[in-house]
């Protein structure tokens, strides 16, 4: 299929879709009625007085409403669905664990009691540094139950990265695990967690360790998760009513500076937005088995492995491992065994599936699938078509969902039972969302013209940084009108469909993880002998983005194997293995503009052997030849 082909949702799908064409039309006319409908998906302890206050700052969603996210995801389902599966966990080595809503409710209450017993109070930040195991979901919901914001740090991060996030969040409680399996190898996580004690200020008060691999030695102020659960067996903790605008969690993501950026999500607005999009876009029904393959340590896992599906009372799958272990059919075998209805993954994963070959999905019965989704980066029409044909058997709609850590939930996507699909285009903004394309100075672009994607209306999942700001985030210089600039380049066609073209800032996506090049650079220049560094993401149509680090050594420092090693170790220790460069290229100088800015686009062009574009602003044009020869030497 080509980029401009229209693909209609299958009739069978339309008939059962949560959002029908008449509903979509109603929403189009009556904004913000759609957000009242989203709010109605939740059970509020105190009802809200109005959907939105955007008259006087702070901006507020579901004003006056009080609720508890753990109650929304657990208690309210018990009457009708206590024996329904909430979680199906698939371990890397083939083990499985199942939790009904009642099982999950009980363990969450017990762990909430344990956290309280350790001294955690409302609004204390609890850091969760754990692999994708059920105890992570228990810990998230236990925190939510007692009104303690969680701060999940992905298991792949280093001690330093964990320490930076705990310090910045002023977090004195840590829940971690002894370790986990990665491609069959046991990874010791506890050692990294133990070292954090030395690296943080304020003091780390208490640590809970989930024994996942086997036995582990506990130190002072360290507690065994399972012993705590036993100690608090049968406990019942009343869910703490939280204001709609109260913090549910914070998480760190990469911005454009060398420091990770914190994003704080609210209880009411965020939860209503993820529940609504899980219903309207992912088309989740309570009786479905639903699988989002994202790591819970990233926003996609928070919104669409945990909060969205559990708020709707469905069964959510968690998978600990990697897609090609032990074999390249692992994903398809999990779908077949669990009879999955809705599958949500990333273009990067789909590209890998394509490369491995269609024989892997073909060797499994995937006929249970009803809907497919993607998120994370633009999907090219070729990968789209492969996914449609070889996974969806030409009979599942595909939703290409655009959103970000900052947006909390999906903002742009087709509605799968209503809208035609266009391979390669995410689709129109969702009902209730107003987007436009602007130039840097704020001038609006017409259809067909490339520019920056801007969100013009507030949305319930917006983070506190935006609701609390008096000027509502980044304005693009357009007078009084505010908009949120997402950092993505995009173009809109005559039908209002948005084609995403990638980031315009220095953020790259590698293995579905968002990484700021500045963070890697600051780790590299910390190495003795490394004077300057520029990191770029090199995109390839059929492979994951590769990280290239261009490093200029200090005078008298030789660019040898030892320096190369030191660069790699520094990145691994400061951030984690996910950010380690695929290539370190030493160069005497980096290409700079006359104003001293590194010309990254030139580095990308040289690496890709592409047209360099306009290089007249270059102060040191001789660098180009040096870069070319180091490329040619290496290849
Ligand atoms: C990119 C992940 C094109 C985009 C949920 C965005 C996409 C960044 C899409 C956010 C999509 C996400 N099409 N690009 N469907 N979805 N992106 O914060 O560049 O990890 O700004 O959130 O991913 O990454 P983040």
XYZ file of C-alpha atoms and ligand atoms in Angstrom:
660
model
C 0.000 0.000 0.000
C 1.126 3.542 -0.721
C 1.070 6.530 1.541
C -2.053 8.098 0.036
C -4.154 4.944 -0.217
C -7.249 4.980 1.916
C -7.934 1.798 3.819
C -11.408 1.361 5.254
C -12.000 -0.344 8.604
C -13.538 -3.790 8.100
C -17.336 -3.957 8.481
C -17.091 -6.521 11.285
C -14.907 -4.171 13.273
C -17.160 -1.171 12.693
C -20.161 -3.038 13.987
C -18.617 -3.679 17.368
C -16.468 -0.545 17.800
C -16.794 1.474 21.007
C -17.038 4.696 19.005
C -19.449 4.772 16.099
C -19.773 7.368 13.355
C -22.784 9.181 14.913
C -20.930 9.431 18.237
C -17.908 10.935 16.529
C -20.116 13.515 14.868
C -21.729 14.443 18.122
C -18.313 15.001 19.700
C -17.198 17.127 16.775
C -19.999 19.605 17.391
C -20.080 19.735 21.130
C -16.632 20.234 22.503
C -15.789 19.769 25.345
C -18.613 17.284 25.769
C -16.171 14.560 24.854
C -14.187 15.273 28.013
C -17.302 15.053 30.143
C -17.815 11.614 28.612
C -14.202 10.790 29.547
C -14.826 11.969 33.109
C -17.904 9.738 33.270
C -15.746 6.675 32.708
C -14.494 7.158 36.274
C -16.271 6.796 39.622
C -15.635 9.967 41.580
C -15.830 10.130 45.390
C -16.861 13.784 45.032
C -18.248 14.717 41.634
C -16.554 17.512 39.740
C -18.318 20.861 39.352
C -17.002 21.670 35.909
C -14.990 19.827 33.275
C -12.442 22.584 32.764
C -11.397 25.864 34.275
C -9.222 27.755 31.849
C -10.220 31.223 32.953
C -7.770 31.811 35.765
C -4.513 29.941 36.308
C -3.860 27.284 37.353
C -5.788 25.597 34.623
C -7.771 22.718 36.070
C -9.564 19.669 34.745
C -12.573 18.175 36.529
C -12.631 20.979 39.053
C -13.626 19.963 42.572
C -13.656 16.250 41.725
C -12.025 13.783 44.119
C -11.002 10.242 43.272
C -8.365 7.567 43.809
C -6.612 5.833 40.920
C -6.206 2.538 42.781
C -9.951 2.523 43.528
C -10.672 3.192 39.827
C -8.432 0.318 38.735
C -9.448 -2.211 41.403
C -12.198 -1.684 43.997
C -14.902 -0.619 41.619
C -14.499 -3.788 39.541
C -14.848 -6.189 42.466
C -18.628 -6.393 42.492
C -18.933 -7.809 39.022
C -15.482 -8.999 38.051
C -13.515 -10.074 41.088
C -12.633 -13.403 39.456
C -11.827 -11.862 36.094
C -8.128 -11.784 35.195
C -6.544 -8.383 35.648
C -2.960 -9.384 34.829
C -1.386 -12.119 32.782
C 2.351 -12.005 33.257
C 4.698 -13.790 30.874
C 8.236 -14.254 32.145
C 11.324 -14.262 29.994
C 12.022 -17.935 30.694
C 8.480 -19.080 29.924
C 6.986 -18.918 33.429
C 3.537 -17.355 33.748
C 1.662 -15.693 36.596
C -1.986 -14.723 36.728
C -3.784 -12.210 38.961
C -7.547 -11.828 39.156
C -8.907 -8.415 40.142
C -9.418 -9.792 43.648
C -5.822 -11.095 43.827
C -4.480 -7.755 42.690
C -6.759 -5.843 45.054
C -5.544 -7.910 48.001
C -1.860 -7.595 47.257
C -2.157 -3.863 46.572
C -3.865 -3.375 49.937
C -1.202 -5.419 51.691
C 1.618 -3.537 50.060
C -0.089 -0.195 50.709
C -0.226 -1.197 54.390
C 3.448 -2.170 54.245
C 4.461 1.162 52.707
C 2.534 3.013 55.400
C 4.207 0.826 58.006
C 7.587 1.905 56.643
C 6.599 5.525 57.113
C 5.440 6.542 53.647
C 2.920 9.379 53.893
C 0.637 11.082 51.425
C 2.683 13.050 48.846
C 5.974 11.253 49.664
C 7.585 10.199 46.384
C 8.336 6.458 46.146
C 10.857 5.398 43.505
C 10.183 2.080 41.777
C 13.286 0.651 40.107
C 12.009 -2.678 38.932
C 11.796 -4.995 35.959
C 8.478 -5.757 34.261
C 7.058 -8.022 36.981
C 3.594 -7.981 38.603
C 5.035 -6.462 41.799
C 5.755 -3.292 39.840
C 2.045 -2.882 39.073
C 1.211 -3.727 42.698
C 3.656 -1.075 43.895
C 2.295 1.575 41.502
C -1.283 0.984 42.622
C -0.291 0.740 46.300
C 1.366 4.155 46.021
C -1.709 5.544 44.288
C -3.894 4.091 47.041
C -2.144 6.065 49.784
C -1.644 9.180 47.661
C 2.131 8.759 47.370
C 3.302 9.693 43.843
C 5.408 7.008 42.206
C 8.552 7.648 40.259
C 9.279 4.636 38.076
C 12.860 4.346 36.840
C 13.326 1.791 34.106
C 15.348 -1.260 35.159
C 17.931 -0.716 32.426
C 19.146 2.561 33.924
C 22.421 2.787 35.829
C 22.989 3.645 39.505
C 23.888 7.206 38.532
C 20.730 7.657 36.505
C 18.671 6.282 39.402
C 20.406 8.619 41.848
C 19.824 11.684 39.664
C 16.122 10.874 39.468
C 15.764 10.193 43.200
C 17.576 13.373 44.122
C 15.612 15.488 41.749
C 12.308 14.044 42.978
C 13.431 14.281 46.611
C 12.494 10.628 47.015
C 13.488 8.756 50.168
C 11.830 5.393 49.517
C 12.890 2.799 47.001
C 11.305 -0.434 45.804
C 13.599 -2.585 43.690
C 14.314 -6.209 42.837
C 17.256 -8.557 43.203
C 17.425 -8.870 39.431
C 15.809 -10.048 36.240
C 16.432 -12.000 33.100
C 17.517 -10.381 29.880
C 17.874 -12.709 26.900
C 18.239 -15.587 29.298
C 20.985 -13.963 31.374
C 20.405 -13.013 34.986
C 21.055 -9.311 35.583
C 21.864 -8.226 39.130
C 19.754 -5.166 39.808
C 20.185 -5.036 43.558
C 23.871 -4.194 43.309
C 23.009 -1.076 41.307
C 20.255 -0.195 43.762
C 22.569 -0.702 46.756
C 25.081 1.745 45.380
C 22.498 4.494 45.126
C 22.560 5.003 48.880
C 25.994 6.599 48.574
C 24.985 8.800 45.683
C 21.887 10.489 46.995
C 21.023 13.321 49.236
C 18.419 13.344 50.947
C 18.942 10.180 52.877
C 17.406 6.975 51.598
C 15.073 5.922 54.397
C 13.779 2.498 53.408
C 14.271 0.028 50.574
C 12.017 -2.879 49.659
C 13.512 -5.687 47.584
C 11.397 -8.063 45.509
C 13.077 -11.406 45.241
C 12.589 -12.332 41.621
C 15.724 -14.283 40.720
C 16.469 -16.137 43.924
C 17.884 -15.474 47.323
C 19.283 -12.111 48.174
C 21.150 -10.567 51.099
C 19.322 -7.725 52.786
C 21.237 -4.843 54.341
C 20.101 -2.330 56.950
C 16.817 -0.535 56.215
C 16.132 -3.127 53.520
C 12.998 -5.264 53.574
C 11.903 -8.337 51.736
C 8.768 -7.667 49.683
C 7.219 -11.097 50.234
C 7.824 -10.986 53.978
C 6.093 -7.578 54.123
C 3.103 -8.912 52.183
C 2.836 -11.824 54.595
C 3.131 -9.557 57.582
C 0.256 -7.412 56.292
C -1.888 -10.277 55.015
C -5.560 -9.369 54.839
C -4.947 -5.642 55.417
C -7.456 -3.173 54.050
C -6.357 0.357 53.359
C -9.003 2.908 52.456
C -8.119 4.579 49.165
C -7.127 8.173 49.948
C -9.358 10.673 48.109
C -7.174 12.863 45.903
C -8.080 16.123 44.225
C -8.340 15.886 40.494
C -5.244 18.089 40.149
C -3.216 16.158 42.750
C -0.138 14.396 41.521
C -0.564 10.720 40.588
C 3.010 10.153 39.490
C 6.056 11.779 38.073
C 8.450 10.355 35.588
C 11.670 11.451 34.026
C 12.156 11.669 30.328
C 14.759 13.208 28.080
C 14.580 16.835 27.197
C 16.974 18.900 25.189
C 19.335 19.678 28.058
C 21.907 17.414 29.693
C 19.549 16.757 32.610
C 16.573 14.407 32.577
C 13.317 16.317 32.625
C 10.554 15.583 35.128
C 6.973 15.322 33.954
C 4.234 15.317 36.594
C 0.821 13.819 35.862
C -2.391 14.573 37.708
C -4.910 12.109 39.104
C -8.217 13.164 37.499
C -7.246 14.619 34.142
C -4.629 11.986 33.363
C -6.775 9.033 34.378
C -9.847 10.279 32.502
C -7.738 10.831 29.383
C -6.065 7.402 29.444
C -9.340 5.629 30.239
C -11.125 7.473 27.442
C -8.433 6.795 24.840
C -8.175 3.141 25.914
C -11.910 2.949 25.251
C -12.182 5.102 22.135
C -8.883 4.493 20.344
C -7.672 1.101 21.586
C -11.311 -0.037 21.557
C -10.799 -2.040 24.749
C -13.755 -4.023 26.090
C -13.725 -5.404 29.642
C -13.806 -8.970 28.297
C -10.763 -8.443 26.062
C -7.255 -9.719 26.518
C -5.146 -6.760 25.627
C -1.407 -6.499 25.125
C 0.737 -3.410 24.933
C 4.324 -4.570 24.583
C 5.888 -1.434 26.102
C 8.165 -1.394 29.141
C 6.239 -0.119 32.170
C 9.211 2.134 32.927
C 8.167 4.389 30.042
C 5.027 6.472 29.698
C 3.419 4.018 27.259
C 3.586 1.323 29.922
C 2.115 3.606 32.610
C -0.797 4.735 30.442
C -1.511 1.680 28.334
C -0.207 -1.362 30.225
C -1.379 -0.276 33.678
C -3.791 2.623 34.162
C -5.913 2.610 30.982
C -6.699 -1.114 30.726
C -7.144 -1.621 34.480
C -9.423 1.411 34.755
C -11.631 -0.280 32.148
C -11.525 -3.646 33.967
C -9.924 -5.605 31.158
C -7.105 -8.198 31.171
C -3.696 -6.691 30.490
C -0.626 -8.694 29.528
C 2.844 -7.910 30.806
C 5.858 -9.461 29.155
C 9.201 -9.396 30.918
C 11.399 -10.255 28.006
C 12.653 -9.471 24.553
C 10.781 -10.282 21.314
C 13.359 -12.703 19.936
C 14.110 -14.808 22.978
C 14.259 -17.771 22.929
C 13.057 -17.608 19.301
C 11.952 -14.935 16.882
C 8.340 -16.054 17.203
C 7.995 -15.243 20.906
C 5.539 -12.376 20.354
C 3.284 -14.455 18.118
C 3.366 -17.366 20.491
C 2.288 -15.119 23.394
C -0.568 -13.755 21.260
C -1.690 -17.261 20.332
C -1.433 -18.705 23.838
C -3.237 -15.805 25.483
C -5.787 -15.359 22.674
C -5.046 -11.647 22.453
C -7.688 -9.306 21.016
C -5.789 -6.024 20.780
C -2.027 -5.668 20.256
C -0.152 -2.371 20.588
C 3.554 -2.086 19.709
C 6.109 0.171 18.010
C 7.352 0.766 14.456
C 10.836 -0.248 15.645
C 9.509 -3.652 16.685
C 7.558 -4.018 13.431
C 10.718 -3.261 11.448
C 12.511 -6.037 13.313
C 9.600 -8.464 12.695
C 9.784 -7.634 8.979
C 13.477 -8.316 8.892
C 13.069 -11.674 10.648
C 10.403 -12.707 8.172
C 6.721 -13.436 7.764
C 7.202 -17.153 8.489
C 7.247 -16.354 12.236
C 3.766 -14.797 12.487
C 2.524 -17.295 9.881
C 3.422 -20.211 12.127
C 0.915 -19.109 14.806
C -2.820 -18.715 14.980
C -3.332 -14.965 15.246
C -7.004 -15.023 14.335
C -8.028 -13.698 17.767
C -6.597 -10.261 16.894
C -9.171 -7.554 16.253
C -7.128 -4.342 16.338
C -3.453 -3.405 15.968
C -1.741 -0.252 17.162
C 1.616 1.495 16.927
C 3.301 4.290 18.840
C 6.749 5.809 19.212
C 7.904 7.056 15.861
C 6.552 7.532 12.355
C 5.681 4.228 10.695
C 6.558 4.036 7.025
C 3.886 2.712 4.630
C 5.952 -0.397 3.920
C 6.073 -1.454 7.577
C 2.426 -0.461 7.972
C 1.429 -2.743 5.099
C 3.497 -5.634 6.448
C 1.839 -5.308 9.870
C -1.609 -5.104 8.253
C -1.053 -8.141 6.092
C 1.103 -10.538 8.087
C -0.126 -9.810 11.593
C -3.609 -8.453 10.942
C -4.430 -10.846 8.059
C -5.909 -7.841 6.193
C -8.771 -7.762 8.651
C -7.668 -5.625 11.621
C -7.627 -1.839 11.539
C -4.316 -0.224 12.506
C -4.202 2.814 14.742
C -1.064 4.933 14.483
C -1.207 6.851 17.744
C 0.782 10.025 18.279
C 1.474 11.290 21.772
C 4.287 11.955 24.250
C 5.352 11.620 27.872
C 4.167 15.216 28.265
C 0.726 14.610 26.764
C 0.097 11.618 29.068
C -2.230 9.976 26.576
C -2.995 9.763 22.860
C -3.802 13.053 21.090
C -3.703 12.105 17.404
C -5.097 8.910 15.886
C -7.872 7.639 13.717
C -10.871 6.209 15.570
C -10.647 2.608 14.430
C -14.324 1.898 13.769
C -15.032 5.178 12.030
C -12.113 6.738 10.198
C -10.377 5.501 7.067
C -6.697 4.779 7.544
C -3.822 6.208 5.544
C -0.620 4.192 5.857
C 2.077 6.493 7.224
C -0.305 9.132 8.594
C -1.259 9.132 12.248
C -4.641 10.640 11.346
C -6.680 13.598 12.524
C -6.499 14.951 16.079
C -8.908 13.127 18.391
C -12.281 14.716 19.140
C -11.678 17.429 21.742
C -8.098 18.054 20.559
C -7.200 21.033 18.409
C -3.892 20.961 16.562
C -2.269 23.101 13.921
C 1.020 23.348 12.064
C 3.089 26.494 12.565
C 6.385 27.988 11.549
C 8.902 28.922 14.212
C 7.551 32.472 14.364
C 4.015 31.225 14.940
C 2.677 31.739 11.427
C 0.193 29.034 10.587
C 0.986 26.709 7.698
C -1.552 25.621 5.090
C -2.183 22.005 4.277
C 0.745 20.445 2.481
C 3.282 22.742 4.158
C 5.751 21.306 6.628
C 6.020 22.915 10.050
C 5.912 22.289 13.778
C 3.046 20.439 15.347
C 1.276 22.660 17.886
C -1.590 21.711 20.195
C -3.956 24.651 20.537
C -6.429 23.464 23.137
C -5.799 22.096 26.616
C -6.261 18.347 27.085
C -7.042 16.435 30.303
C -3.776 14.447 30.337
C -1.678 17.608 30.250
C 1.109 17.636 32.841
C 1.257 19.934 35.848
C 4.084 21.913 34.264
C 1.537 23.106 31.727
C -1.563 23.457 33.897
C 0.336 25.524 36.459
C 2.085 27.768 33.971
C 0.539 31.185 33.583
C 1.487 31.333 29.931
C 0.637 27.696 29.247
C 3.841 26.327 27.932
C 5.777 27.255 24.862
C 4.200 29.910 22.781
C 5.448 30.377 19.294
C 5.316 34.127 19.407
C 1.748 34.435 18.265
C 0.480 37.136 20.604
C -2.017 36.062 23.239
C -2.850 32.737 21.763
C -1.019 29.906 23.466
C -0.043 26.619 22.108
C 2.012 23.712 23.156
C 4.863 22.978 20.778
C 5.497 19.270 20.802
C 8.973 19.262 19.205
C 7.749 17.293 16.195
C 7.750 18.267 12.567
C 4.583 17.417 10.662
C 2.434 18.134 7.645
C -1.349 18.053 7.313
C -3.151 16.970 4.158
C -6.457 18.216 2.749
C -8.395 15.653 4.775
C -6.866 16.927 7.989
C -4.651 13.853 8.418
C -1.325 14.540 10.104
C 1.850 12.926 8.829
C 4.566 13.035 11.478
C 8.065 13.693 10.211
C 10.169 13.258 13.349
C 11.631 15.447 16.080
C 13.021 18.855 15.356
C 15.034 18.998 18.555
C 17.925 16.877 19.767
C 15.875 13.993 21.047
C 16.294 10.586 19.456
C 14.382 7.351 19.847
C 16.424 4.196 20.225
C 14.850 0.814 21.016
C 11.624 2.728 21.616
C 13.307 4.826 24.269
C 13.517 8.540 24.131
C 17.041 9.811 24.713
C 18.369 13.364 24.718
C 21.628 13.618 22.804
C 22.736 16.268 25.310
C 22.590 13.713 28.134
C 24.953 11.392 26.282
C 27.241 14.268 25.351
C 27.523 15.457 28.918
C 28.492 11.922 30.001
C 31.180 11.797 27.302
C 32.796 15.134 28.028
C 33.167 13.988 31.629
C 35.804 11.528 30.372
C 39.391 12.621 30.825
C 40.867 13.345 27.430
C 37.534 13.981 25.674
C 37.234 17.667 24.836
C 33.970 17.881 22.942
C 31.231 15.553 21.799
C 28.271 15.634 19.458
C 25.787 12.776 19.397
C 23.375 12.134 16.557
C 20.776 9.497 15.793
C 21.236 7.862 12.434
C 17.944 6.676 11.002
C 17.684 3.713 8.772
C 14.445 2.667 7.044
C 14.583 -0.945 8.180
C 16.640 -0.770 11.339
C 16.543 0.817 14.734
C 18.119 4.254 15.029
C 21.864 4.003 15.623
C 23.624 6.324 18.076
C 26.782 7.909 16.658
C 29.064 9.818 19.000
C 31.538 12.210 17.412
C 34.257 12.967 19.895
C 37.147 15.366 19.602
C 39.993 14.465 21.972
C 41.968 17.025 23.911
C 45.271 18.147 22.428
C 48.001 15.594 23.224
C 45.382 12.910 23.859
C 45.497 10.051 21.366
C 42.236 8.728 20.070
C 43.005 5.151 20.971
C 41.119 2.059 22.063
C 41.430 3.096 25.716
C 39.657 6.391 25.084
C 36.988 4.582 23.107
C 36.422 2.222 26.050
C 36.350 5.109 28.509
C 33.651 6.856 26.451
C 31.492 3.745 26.359
C 31.897 3.031 30.061
C 31.041 6.623 30.936
C 27.759 6.468 29.028
C 26.887 3.090 30.497
C 27.553 4.289 34.034
C 25.875 7.672 33.789
C 22.772 6.621 31.878
C 22.649 2.911 31.151
C 23.348 0.464 28.367
C 20.419 1.732 26.295
C 22.304 4.951 25.551
C 25.666 3.415 24.642
C 26.778 4.641 21.187
C 26.831 2.145 18.336
C 29.824 4.006 16.927
C 32.339 6.356 18.479
C 33.997 8.450 15.784
C 37.064 10.442 16.781
C 37.601 13.637 14.897
C 40.095 16.433 15.554
C 37.310 19.017 15.371
C 33.527 19.123 15.282
C 31.791 21.060 12.508
C 30.647 24.397 13.896
C 28.717 27.368 12.641
C 30.206 30.835 12.924
C 28.163 31.352 16.070
C 29.824 28.282 17.588
C 26.917 25.841 17.349
C 27.681 22.278 16.377
C 26.133 21.534 12.978
C 24.483 18.218 13.760
C 22.590 17.892 10.554
C 25.939 17.799 8.769
C 27.118 14.963 11.014
C 23.942 13.037 10.193
C 24.335 13.711 6.486
C 27.956 12.574 6.440
C 27.132 9.382 8.322
C 24.269 8.613 5.937
C 26.272 9.672 2.886
C 23.515 12.119 2.004
C 23.392 15.553 0.473
C 24.927 18.020 2.982
C 22.528 20.848 2.180
C 23.611 24.406 2.859
C 26.964 24.445 4.669
C 27.813 28.096 4.067
C 27.445 28.857 7.789
C 30.292 26.472 8.578
C 33.277 28.059 10.272
C 35.644 25.134 9.715
C 34.715 23.556 6.338
C 37.924 21.472 6.353
C 36.291 19.230 8.989
C 33.999 17.760 6.341
C 36.864 15.981 4.600
C 38.108 14.570 7.918
C 34.667 13.288 8.793
C 34.313 11.663 5.393
C 37.603 9.861 5.697
C 36.816 8.522 9.163
C 33.485 7.269 7.776
C 35.171 5.600 4.828
C 37.911 4.053 6.967
C 35.318 2.440 9.221
C 32.983 1.062 6.615
C 7.427 10.293 18.732
C 6.005 8.035 23.613
C 5.319 9.616 14.932
C 7.311 11.802 18.589
C 4.491 7.866 23.670
C 7.047 12.239 20.007
C 5.627 9.490 17.196
C 7.901 11.286 20.804
C 4.432 8.739 17.333
C 7.441 11.109 22.218
C 3.701 8.434 16.150
C 5.316 9.046 19.298
N 4.179 8.896 14.970
N 6.050 9.918 15.999
N 2.584 7.707 16.171
N 4.274 8.491 18.651
N 6.148 9.641 18.435
O 7.768 10.928 25.208
O 8.534 12.306 18.126
O 8.742 8.631 24.741
O 7.393 13.579 20.245
O 6.356 9.179 24.299
O 7.799 10.050 20.078
O 8.201 10.120 22.873
P 7.830 9.715 24.351
